Amino acid sequence: MSRTSTAEPLVIDVAIVGAGFAGIGMATQLARRGRDSFVVLERAGGVGGTWRDNTYPGIACDIPAHLYSFSFRPPWDWATLYPQGAEIRRYLEQTVVDEGLTPHIRLGCELRDARWSDAESRWEIETSAGAVCARVLVMAVGRLSEPHIPDIDGLESFTGTVVHTAQWRDDLLAGGERIGVVGTGASAVQVIPHLAADAEELVVFSRTPPYVVPRDDRRFTVEERAELAVPERAQAVRQDMLADADRAFRQRLGLRPDIDAIRERASSHLRRQVAAPGLRAALTPDYEIGCKRILLSDDFYPALQRPNVVFEPSALDSVVECKARAVSGQTYDLDVLVMATGFEATRLPAAVRVRGRHGEVLDDHWSAGMVSFASTAVHGFPNMFVLDGPNAALGHNSAIYMIETQLDYVVGALDHMARNAIVAIEVTAAAEEAYTREIDERSASTVWLTGCNSWYVDPRSGRLTLLWPGTAVSFRERNGTFDPTPYEIESRPVDEGGRYP
Ligand code: NAP
């Protein structure tokens, strides 16, 4: 967007913030319906969201490719069962081209402030590249967009390089460094085997060992690729994968025999891959399986047993220049510290920049954790839809299926608004409260609330605010279709061209 803040604002129907899977999916749905009055505001210099930002060695997805892609796009010729990060990024870039979205995407355009105007029934948005007035605001900023770097005593004195996995640079390592990796989550288990191969020494600081099961990735054969190029076949495979993954939700409810079977799968993987009793004990989790993400890896445990790798079974406590001290008291001389420490997921950073009716800041509305109706609408924030936000993520199935469910909901709302000359819709406080109670009831018996501390739970309220406490299919049944009943609606006559005067 070349306009400056003194130029006339861009006046548009829909402003989408973020050009990751959710934002690109939303834009595709609008474009395919013949709507061209929309813009995608993206602060970075390219599209792809988390798959643009995360380029650390070994980055890949642990959901099968045919499920982790848009069902409404032609099948993509995936090379492997689990897609590599770079391939997913190419997939999203190609989607933008194929769907004709390029003219709608404003790169280098950061949301600074979005205010609801009651007088105009629209969002008045300030960006780093000028003002936008939009009837509807779609927040598609993702959960994994703001790196979390823990507050470690003395970190600023570190004489080497500190890098978060989501801020990787290819020129960072020349080989032969002494590297510390903080964290043993999904990103860590992917990056550790790659770093271990070239490091002089690699120290893995693990506050909590993860449960790990076999990944069993493989390349598709030429015959399989030909078969999966047929849309009906790809669709059938996707359905099977979806149903298969959804069956795992029984584990998250702690139901037997499912939870015992997955625990045994993880234990036997550990027994098979780690013989030394001390290391095996240090890698044995003491919390319920599924409470944190269950990781898929065949090369994490072997990497920990390389002669140049040290598994430090405690967190990084403090740093003094090149010395990193673990909570156990052990110290290590390091050249590079890799923070595989996750994201500011429970607290959407962009929420401080969004003001709804009466000037209420979204972050204040969410001061005890994110709440919503249908995981998509928020009371006090008319004509705003949040994708991949409150209780819209999953630990056991595809985020893309969830996003598509929300796209259906938003498209339903927009169609309803257009058909009925509606300028503003706002979900009622009662509907939001009832939905929040429903989430609390559904989540009470899940492992996320009974099994351990995890970032799925908001520390301010102890509520499960990130994950949908059910199957992917139940999310679609509950939240896939827009129903105007719980909304307060403001209509205004439109002119002959269907535009609001
Ligand atoms: P994460 O799952 O939040 O893991 C962060 C790690 O850092 C954990 O081991 C955590 O330990 C540790 N940690 C955080 N703060 C710490 C502190 N102050 N001191 C010591 N240790 C600390 O982050 P992530 O691995 O980047 O993954 C985030 C999410 O990204 C995943 O859950 C998943 O949704 C997504 N992801 C997906 C894939 C995929 O293949 N689909 C791959 C990578 C990431 P504790 O457990 O003790 O908190």
Coordinates of C-alpha atoms and ligand atoms in Angstrom, one line a residue:
M1 CA 0.0 0.0 0.0
S2 CA 1.7 3.2 -1.1
R3 CA -0.5 5.7 0.6
T4 CA 0.8 7.7 3.6
S5 CA -1.1 8.5 6.8
T6 CA -2.1 11.9 5.4
A7 CA -3.7 10.3 2.3
E8 CA -7.4 9.5 2.0
P9 CA -8.2 6.2 3.7
L10 CA -8.8 3.1 1.7
V11 CA -12.5 2.4 2.1
I12 CA -13.3 -1.3 1.8
D13 CA -15.8 -4.0 2.8
V14 CA -13.5 -6.5 4.5
A15 CA -10.0 -6.0 6.0
I16 CA -8.2 -9.2 6.8
V17 CA -5.2 -8.9 9.1
G18 CA -2.6 -11.6 8.4
A19 CA -1.6 -13.5 5.3
G20 CA -1.0 -17.0 6.8
F21 CA -3.3 -20.0 6.2
A22 CA -6.3 -18.3 7.8
G23 CA -5.9 -15.0 6.0
I24 CA -5.2 -16.5 2.6
G25 CA -8.1 -19.0 3.1
M26 CA -10.5 -16.1 4.0
A27 CA -9.3 -14.1 1.0
T28 CA -9.8 -17.1 -1.3
Q29 CA -13.4 -17.6 -0.1
L30 CA -14.2 -13.9 -0.7
A31 CA -12.6 -13.8 -4.2
R32 CA -14.3 -17.0 -5.2
R33 CA -17.7 -15.5 -4.3
G34 CA -17.0 -12.6 -6.6
R35 CA -16.3 -10.1 -3.7
D36 CA -13.5 -7.9 -4.6
S37 CA -13.8 -5.2 -1.9
F38 CA -11.3 -6.7 0.5
V39 CA -7.7 -6.3 1.5
V40 CA -5.2 -8.5 3.3
L41 CA -2.9 -6.5 5.6
E42 CA 0.4 -8.3 6.2
R43 CA 3.2 -6.8 8.4
A44 CA 5.9 -9.0 6.9
G45 CA 7.4 -8.9 3.4
G46 CA 5.9 -12.1 2.3
V47 CA 2.9 -14.4 2.8
G48 CA 2.8 -17.7 4.6
G49 CA 2.5 -16.8 8.3
T50 CA 4.1 -19.4 10.6
W51 CA 5.5 -21.2 7.5
R52 CA 7.2 -18.0 6.3
D53 CA 8.7 -17.3 9.8
N54 CA 9.8 -20.7 10.8
T55 CA 12.8 -21.7 8.7
Y56 CA 14.9 -23.5 11.2
P57 CA 16.7 -26.7 10.0
G58 CA 14.3 -29.6 10.1
I59 CA 11.1 -27.5 10.0
A60 CA 8.1 -29.7 9.0
C61 CA 4.5 -30.4 9.9
D62 CA 3.4 -33.4 12.0
I63 CA -0.1 -33.5 10.4
P64 CA -0.2 -35.4 7.1
A65 CA 0.1 -33.1 4.1
H66 CA -3.2 -34.1 2.5
L67 CA -5.1 -33.1 5.7
Y68 CA -2.9 -30.1 6.3
S69 CA -4.0 -28.3 3.1
F70 CA -7.1 -26.6 1.8
S71 CA -9.9 -29.0 0.9
F72 CA -11.3 -26.4 -1.6
R73 CA -8.0 -26.3 -3.6
P74 CA -6.9 -28.9 -6.2
P75 CA -4.7 -31.6 -4.6
W76 CA -1.1 -30.6 -4.3
D77 CA 1.6 -33.0 -5.4
W78 CA 3.1 -33.5 -1.9
A79 CA 6.4 -35.3 -1.9
T80 CA 6.2 -36.9 1.6
L81 CA 3.5 -38.0 4.0
Y82 CA 4.4 -35.1 6.4
P83 CA 5.1 -31.9 4.5
Q84 CA 8.3 -29.9 4.9
G85 CA 8.0 -26.3 6.0
A86 CA 9.4 -24.9 2.7
E87 CA 6.9 -27.0 0.7
I88 CA 4.0 -25.6 2.8
R89 CA 5.2 -22.1 2.2
R90 CA 5.4 -22.7 -1.6
Y91 CA 1.8 -24.1 -1.4
L92 CA 0.5 -20.9 0.2
E93 CA 2.4 -18.7 -2.2
Q94 CA 1.0 -20.7 -5.1
T95 CA -2.5 -20.4 -3.6
V96 CA -2.2 -16.6 -3.6
V97 CA -1.2 -16.6 -7.3
D98 CA -3.8 -19.2 -8.5
E99 CA -6.6 -17.5 -6.6
G100 CA -5.8 -14.1 -8.0
L101 CA -5.2 -12.7 -4.5
T102 CA -1.9 -10.7 -5.2
P103 CA -3.6 -7.4 -5.9
H104 CA -5.4 -7.6 -2.6
I105 CA -2.4 -8.3 -0.4
R106 CA -0.5 -5.3 1.2
L107 CA 2.9 -6.5 2.4
G108 CA 4.9 -4.5 4.9
C109 CA 1.6 -3.2 6.2
E110 CA 1.3 -3.6 10.0
L111 CA -1.9 -3.1 12.0
R112 CA -1.2 -0.3 14.5
D113 CA -4.7 0.5 15.7
A114 CA -8.3 -0.6 14.8
R115 CA -11.2 1.3 16.3
W116 CA -14.9 0.5 15.9
S117 CA -16.8 3.6 14.9
D118 CA -20.5 3.5 16.0
A119 CA -21.3 6.6 14.0
E120 CA -20.0 5.0 10.8
S121 CA -20.7 1.4 11.7
R122 CA -17.2 0.4 10.5
W123 CA -13.7 -0.2 11.6
E124 CA -11.2 2.6 11.3
I125 CA -7.8 1.1 11.0
E126 CA -4.4 2.7 11.2
T127 CA -1.6 0.7 9.5
S128 CA 2.1 1.4 9.0
A129 CA 1.2 2.2 5.4
G130 CA -1.9 4.3 5.8
A131 CA -5.5 4.3 6.9
V132 CA -8.2 1.8 6.0
C133 CA -11.9 2.0 6.8
A134 CA -13.6 -1.4 6.6
R135 CA -17.1 -2.6 7.3
V136 CA -15.7 -5.9 8.6
L137 CA -12.5 -6.8 10.4
V138 CA -11.1 -10.3 10.2
M139 CA -8.3 -11.0 12.6
A140 CA -6.2 -13.8 11.1
V141 CA -3.0 -13.1 13.0
G142 CA -2.4 -16.6 14.2
R143 CA -1.4 -18.0 17.6
L144 CA 2.2 -18.8 16.8
S145 CA 3.3 -15.4 15.6
E146 CA 5.0 -13.7 18.6
P147 CA 8.0 -15.7 19.8
H148 CA 8.2 -16.2 23.6
I149 CA 11.7 -15.7 25.0
P150 CA 11.7 -16.5 28.7
D151 CA 13.0 -13.9 31.2
I152 CA 16.4 -15.5 31.9
D153 CA 18.7 -13.8 34.4
G154 CA 21.7 -12.3 32.6
L155 CA 20.6 -13.3 29.1
E156 CA 21.5 -9.8 27.9
S157 CA 25.2 -10.4 28.9
F158 CA 25.5 -13.5 26.7
T159 CA 28.5 -12.9 24.5
G160 CA 27.3 -15.3 21.8
T161 CA 24.2 -15.2 19.6
V162 CA 20.7 -15.7 20.9
V163 CA 18.1 -16.8 18.3
H164 CA 14.5 -18.0 18.6
T165 CA 13.5 -20.9 16.4
A166 CA 10.9 -18.6 14.6
Q167 CA 13.6 -16.1 13.8
W168 CA 16.2 -18.4 12.2
R169 CA 18.8 -17.1 9.8
D170 CA 20.6 -19.4 7.4
D171 CA 23.9 -17.6 8.0
L172 CA 23.8 -18.1 11.7
L173 CA 26.0 -21.2 12.0
A174 CA 29.3 -22.0 10.3
G175 CA 29.6 -25.4 11.9
G176 CA 31.6 -26.3 15.0
E177 CA 29.8 -24.1 17.5
R178 CA 28.9 -24.9 21.1
I179 CA 25.1 -24.6 21.0
G180 CA 22.5 -24.6 23.7
V181 CA 18.9 -25.4 22.8
V182 CA 16.3 -24.3 25.4
G183 CA 13.1 -26.3 25.3
T184 CA 12.1 -29.8 24.2
G185 CA 8.8 -29.0 22.5
A186 CA 7.7 -29.6 18.9
S187 CA 10.1 -27.1 17.3
A188 CA 13.0 -28.4 19.5
V189 CA 12.7 -32.0 18.6
Q190 CA 12.8 -31.1 14.9
V191 CA 15.8 -28.7 15.1
I192 CA 18.0 -30.7 17.6
P193 CA 19.0 -33.6 15.2
H194 CA 20.0 -31.1 12.6
L195 CA 22.1 -28.9 14.9
A196 CA 23.7 -31.9 16.6
A197 CA 25.1 -33.1 13.2
D198 CA 27.4 -30.0 12.9
A199 CA 27.9 -28.7 16.4
E200 CA 31.0 -29.1 18.4
E201 CA 28.8 -29.5 21.4
L202 CA 25.1 -29.3 21.8
V203 CA 23.4 -28.9 25.2
V204 CA 19.7 -29.5 25.4
F205 CA 18.0 -27.8 28.4
S206 CA 14.8 -29.6 29.1
R207 CA 12.5 -28.4 31.9
T208 CA 9.9 -31.1 31.1
P209 CA 10.6 -34.1 28.8
P210 CA 8.0 -34.6 26.1
Y211 CA 6.2 -37.7 25.1
V212 CA 7.5 -38.8 21.7
V213 CA 6.0 -41.4 19.3
P214 CA 7.4 -42.7 16.0
R215 CA 7.0 -40.4 13.1
D216 CA 7.3 -43.0 10.3
D217 CA 7.5 -40.3 7.5
R218 CA 8.0 -41.6 4.0
R219 CA 8.1 -40.3 0.4
F220 CA 5.1 -41.1 -1.7
T221 CA 5.7 -43.4 -4.6
V222 CA 5.2 -42.3 -8.2
E223 CA 2.0 -44.4 -8.3
E224 CA 0.7 -42.9 -5.1
R225 CA 1.3 -39.4 -6.3
A226 CA -0.6 -40.1 -9.5
E227 CA -3.5 -41.5 -7.5
L228 CA -3.5 -38.6 -5.1
A229 CA -3.7 -36.1 -8.0
V230 CA -7.3 -37.3 -8.6
P231 CA -9.4 -34.9 -6.5
E232 CA -11.9 -37.5 -5.4
R233 CA -9.1 -39.8 -4.3
A234 CA -7.3 -37.0 -2.4
Q235 CA -10.6 -36.1 -0.8
A236 CA -11.3 -39.7 0.3
V237 CA -7.7 -39.9 1.8
R238 CA -8.3 -36.6 3.6
Q239 CA -11.5 -37.9 5.1
D240 CA -9.8 -41.1 6.3
M241 CA -7.0 -39.1 7.9
L242 CA -9.4 -36.7 9.6
A243 CA -11.4 -39.6 11.1
D244 CA -8.3 -41.4 12.1
A245 CA -6.9 -38.3 13.9
D246 CA -10.2 -37.5 15.5
R247 CA -10.3 -40.9 17.1
A248 CA -7.3 -39.7 19.2
F249 CA -9.5 -37.3 21.0
R250 CA -10.6 -40.2 23.2
Q251 CA -7.0 -40.1 24.6
R252 CA -7.4 -36.5 25.5
L253 CA -10.5 -37.4 27.5
G254 CA -8.4 -39.9 29.4
L255 CA -10.5 -42.8 28.1
R256 CA -9.3 -46.4 28.3
P257 CA -7.9 -48.3 26.4
D258 CA -7.0 -45.3 24.2
I259 CA -4.9 -43.4 26.6
D260 CA -3.0 -46.5 27.8
A261 CA -2.3 -47.5 24.2
I262 CA -0.8 -44.1 23.2
R263 CA 1.2 -44.0 26.5
E264 CA 2.6 -47.5 25.7
R265 CA 3.4 -46.4 22.2
A266 CA 5.5 -43.5 23.5
S267 CA 7.1 -45.7 26.3
S268 CA 8.1 -48.4 23.9
H269 CA 9.5 -45.9 21.5
L270 CA 11.7 -44.5 24.3
R271 CA 12.7 -48.0 25.4
R272 CA 13.6 -49.0 21.9
Q273 CA 15.6 -45.9 21.2
V274 CA 17.3 -45.2 24.5
A275 CA 19.1 -48.0 26.3
A276 CA 21.0 -46.1 29.0
P277 CA 18.9 -46.2 32.2
G278 CA 19.9 -42.7 33.4
L279 CA 19.0 -41.0 30.2
R280 CA 15.8 -43.1 29.8
A281 CA 14.7 -42.0 33.3
A282 CA 15.5 -38.4 32.6
L283 CA 13.4 -38.6 29.4
T284 CA 10.4 -40.2 31.0
P285 CA 7.6 -37.7 31.5
D286 CA 5.9 -37.6 34.9
Y287 CA 2.6 -36.1 33.7
E288 CA -0.3 -37.4 31.8
I289 CA 0.2 -38.0 28.0
G290 CA -1.6 -35.6 25.7
C291 CA -1.6 -32.8 28.1
K292 CA 1.2 -31.2 26.1
R293 CA 1.5 -31.9 22.4
I294 CA 2.5 -35.5 21.7
L295 CA 5.6 -35.2 19.5
L296 CA 6.4 -37.3 16.4
S297 CA 10.1 -38.0 15.9
D298 CA 12.4 -40.8 14.9
D299 CA 15.7 -38.9 15.2
F300 CA 15.3 -36.9 18.5
Y301 CA 16.3 -39.7 20.9
P302 CA 19.2 -40.9 18.7
A303 CA 20.5 -37.3 18.4
L304 CA 20.6 -37.0 22.2
Q305 CA 22.9 -40.0 22.3
R306 CA 25.5 -38.6 20.0
P307 CA 28.9 -38.1 21.8
N308 CA 28.8 -34.3 21.2
V309 CA 25.3 -33.9 22.8
V310 CA 24.5 -33.4 26.5
F311 CA 20.9 -33.7 27.7
E312 CA 20.5 -31.3 30.7
P313 CA 17.4 -32.4 32.5
S314 CA 16.6 -28.9 33.9
A315 CA 15.8 -25.5 32.6
L316 CA 18.3 -22.7 31.7
D317 CA 18.5 -20.7 34.9
S318 CA 20.9 -17.9 34.2
V319 CA 23.6 -16.6 31.8
V320 CA 26.9 -14.8 32.6
E321 CA 28.7 -13.8 29.4
C322 CA 29.5 -17.2 27.7
K323 CA 28.5 -19.3 30.6
A324 CA 25.0 -20.8 30.7
R325 CA 23.9 -22.2 34.1
A326 CA 21.1 -24.8 34.4
V327 CA 18.7 -25.0 37.3
S328 CA 20.6 -28.2 38.3
G329 CA 23.7 -26.0 38.9
Q330 CA 25.6 -27.4 35.9
T331 CA 27.3 -24.7 33.7
Y332 CA 28.2 -24.8 30.0
D333 CA 30.3 -22.6 27.8
L334 CA 28.3 -21.7 24.7
D335 CA 28.6 -19.7 21.5
V336 CA 24.9 -19.9 20.5
L337 CA 21.6 -20.1 22.4
V338 CA 18.6 -21.4 20.5
M339 CA 15.4 -20.5 22.1
A340 CA 12.9 -23.3 21.2
T341 CA 10.6 -21.8 23.8
G342 CA 7.3 -21.4 22.0
F343 CA 5.1 -18.4 21.5
E344 CA 2.9 -15.9 23.2
A345 CA -0.1 -18.1 22.3
T346 CA -2.7 -17.5 25.1
R347 CA -2.4 -13.7 24.8
L348 CA -2.9 -12.5 21.3
P349 CA -0.4 -9.6 21.0
A350 CA -2.5 -7.8 18.4
A351 CA -5.4 -7.6 20.9
V352 CA -3.9 -4.5 22.5
R353 CA -4.4 -2.7 19.2
V354 CA -8.1 -3.4 18.7
R355 CA -10.8 -1.2 20.4
G356 CA -14.4 -2.1 20.2
R357 CA -17.6 -0.4 21.2
H358 CA -17.1 2.3 23.9
G359 CA -13.3 2.1 23.3
E360 CA -12.9 -1.2 25.1
V361 CA -9.5 -2.8 24.2
L362 CA -9.8 -6.4 23.1
D363 CA -6.8 -7.3 25.4
D364 CA -8.8 -5.9 28.4
H365 CA -11.9 -7.8 27.3
W366 CA -9.7 -10.9 27.4
S367 CA -8.0 -9.9 30.7
A368 CA -8.8 -13.3 32.2
G369 CA -8.2 -15.2 28.9
M370 CA -9.7 -15.3 25.5
V371 CA -13.5 -15.7 25.3
S372 CA -15.8 -15.7 22.4
F373 CA -19.0 -16.9 20.8
A374 CA -18.5 -19.8 18.4
S375 CA -14.8 -19.3 18.8
T376 CA -15.1 -16.5 16.2
A377 CA -17.2 -13.5 17.4
V378 CA -16.6 -11.4 20.5
H379 CA -19.1 -9.3 22.4
G380 CA -18.4 -5.5 22.2
F381 CA -16.5 -6.0 18.9
P382 CA -19.1 -5.7 16.2
N383 CA -18.3 -6.9 12.7
M384 CA -15.2 -8.5 13.9
F385 CA -14.3 -12.2 13.4
V386 CA -11.3 -13.9 14.9
L387 CA -9.8 -16.9 13.1
D388 CA -7.6 -19.5 14.9
G389 CA -8.2 -17.6 18.1
P390 CA -10.2 -18.6 21.3
N391 CA -10.7 -22.3 21.5
A392 CA -10.2 -22.8 17.8
A393 CA -7.0 -24.8 17.9
L394 CA -6.5 -28.6 18.2
G395 CA -3.7 -30.7 19.7
H396 CA -4.7 -33.9 17.8
N397 CA -5.9 -32.9 14.3
S398 CA -5.5 -30.4 11.5
A399 CA -5.6 -26.7 12.1
I400 CA -6.6 -26.2 8.5
Y401 CA -9.9 -28.1 9.0
M402 CA -10.6 -25.8 11.9
I403 CA -9.8 -22.7 9.9
E404 CA -12.1 -23.9 7.1
T405 CA -14.9 -24.3 9.6
Q406 CA -14.4 -20.8 10.7
L407 CA -14.3 -19.6 7.0
D408 CA -17.7 -21.2 6.5
Y409 CA -19.0 -19.3 9.5
V410 CA -17.7 -15.9 8.5
V411 CA -18.9 -16.3 4.9
G412 CA -22.3 -17.2 6.2
A413 CA -22.3 -14.1 8.4
L414 CA -21.2 -11.9 5.5
D415 CA -23.8 -13.4 3.1
H416 CA -26.5 -12.8 5.8
M417 CA -25.4 -9.2 6.2
A418 CA -25.4 -8.6 2.5
R419 CA -28.9 -10.2 2.0
N420 CA -30.4 -8.2 4.8
A421 CA -28.7 -4.8 4.4
I422 CA -27.1 -5.2 7.8
V423 CA -24.3 -2.7 8.6
A424 CA -23.5 -4.1 12.1
I425 CA -23.8 -7.3 13.9
E426 CA -22.6 -7.9 17.4
V427 CA -22.9 -11.1 19.4
T428 CA -24.7 -10.6 22.7
A429 CA -23.0 -10.8 26.1
A430 CA -25.3 -13.6 27.1
A431 CA -24.3 -15.7 24.1
E432 CA -20.7 -15.2 24.8
E433 CA -21.1 -16.2 28.4
A434 CA -23.1 -19.3 27.6
Y435 CA -20.5 -20.4 25.0
T436 CA -17.7 -19.8 27.6
R437 CA -19.6 -22.0 30.1
E438 CA -20.0 -24.6 27.5
I439 CA -16.2 -24.6 26.8
D440 CA -15.5 -24.9 30.5
E441 CA -17.9 -27.8 30.9
R442 CA -16.5 -29.6 27.8
S443 CA -12.9 -29.1 28.9
A444 CA -13.3 -30.0 32.6
S445 CA -12.5 -33.7 32.1
T446 CA -9.9 -33.4 29.5
V447 CA -6.2 -34.0 30.1
W448 CA -5.4 -30.4 29.5
L449 CA -7.1 -29.5 32.8
T450 CA -6.3 -32.6 34.7
G451 CA -2.9 -33.6 33.4
C452 CA -0.3 -30.8 33.7
N453 CA 0.5 -27.2 33.1
S454 CA 0.6 -26.3 29.4
W455 CA 0.4 -23.2 27.3
Y456 CA -3.1 -24.3 26.2
V457 CA -4.4 -23.1 29.6
D458 CA -4.4 -19.4 30.4
P459 CA -2.4 -18.9 33.6
R460 CA -4.6 -15.9 34.6
S461 CA -7.8 -17.9 34.9
G462 CA -6.8 -21.5 34.6
R463 CA -9.3 -21.9 31.7
L464 CA -8.6 -23.8 28.5
T465 CA -8.6 -20.9 26.1
L466 CA -6.7 -22.1 23.1
L467 CA -7.9 -25.6 22.3
W468 CA -11.3 -26.7 21.2
P469 CA -12.2 -29.4 23.8
G470 CA -13.7 -31.8 21.3
T471 CA -13.1 -33.5 18.0
A472 CA -12.5 -31.5 14.8
V473 CA -15.8 -32.8 13.5
S474 CA -17.7 -31.7 16.6
F475 CA -16.2 -28.2 16.1
R476 CA -17.7 -28.0 12.6
E477 CA -21.0 -29.3 13.9
R478 CA -21.1 -26.7 16.6
N479 CA -19.5 -23.7 14.8
G480 CA -19.5 -24.2 11.1
T481 CA -22.8 -22.5 10.3
F482 CA -23.7 -18.9 11.0
D483 CA -27.0 -18.4 12.8
P484 CA -28.0 -14.8 13.4
T485 CA -30.1 -15.6 16.6
P486 CA -27.5 -14.6 19.2
Y487 CA -26.6 -11.3 17.4
E488 CA -27.8 -7.8 17.8
I489 CA -28.3 -6.4 14.3
E490 CA -28.3 -2.9 12.9
S491 CA -29.7 -2.6 9.3
R492 CA -29.7 0.4 7.0
P493 CA -31.2 0.6 3.5
V494 CA -28.8 0.1 0.6
D495 CA -28.9 2.0 -2.7
E496 CA -29.8 0.3 -6.0
G497 CA -26.2 -1.0 -6.5
G498 CA -26.4 -2.7 -3.1
R499 CA -24.1 -0.2 -1.5
Y500 CA -24.7 1.6 1.8
P501 CA -25.2 5.3 1.4
Ligands
NAP1 P1 6.3 -25.2 22.8 O1 5.5 -26.4 22.4 O2 5.6 -24.1 23.6 O3 7.5 -25.7 23.6 C1 8.3 -24.8 24.3 C2 9.4 -25.5 25.0 O4 10.2 -24.5 25.7 C3 8.9 -26.5 26.1 O5 9.8 -27.6 26.2 C4 8.9 -25.6 27.3 O6 9.0 -26.4 28.5 C5 10.2 -24.8 27.1 N1 10.2 -23.6 27.8 C6 9.4 -22.5 27.6 N2 9.7 -21.5 28.5 C7 10.7 -22.0 29.3 C8 11.4 -21.5 30.4 N3 11.1 -20.3 30.9 N4 12.4 -22.3 30.9 C9 12.7 -23.5 30.4 N5 12.0 -24.0 29.4 C10 11.0 -23.3 28.8 O7 6.9 -24.4 21.6 P2 7.3 -25.0 20.1 O8 8.1 -26.2 20.2 O9 7.8 -23.9 19.3 O10 5.9 -25.4 19.6 C11 4.8 -24.5 19.6 C12 3.6 -25.0 18.8 O11 4.0 -24.9 17.5 C13 3.4 -26.5 19.0 O12 2.7 -26.9 20.1 C14 2.6 -26.8 17.7 O13 1.3 -26.3 17.8 C15 3.4 -25.9 16.8 N6 4.4 -26.6 16.0 C16 4.0 -27.6 15.2 C17 4.9 -28.3 14.6 C18 4.3 -29.3 13.7 O14 5.0 -30.2 13.2 N7 3.0 -29.3 13.3 C19 6.2 -28.1 14.7 C20 6.7 -27.1 15.5 C21 5.7 -26.4 16.2 P3 7.7 -26.8 29.4 O15 7.1 -27.9 28.7 O16 8.3 -27.1 30.7 O17 6.9 -25.5 29.4

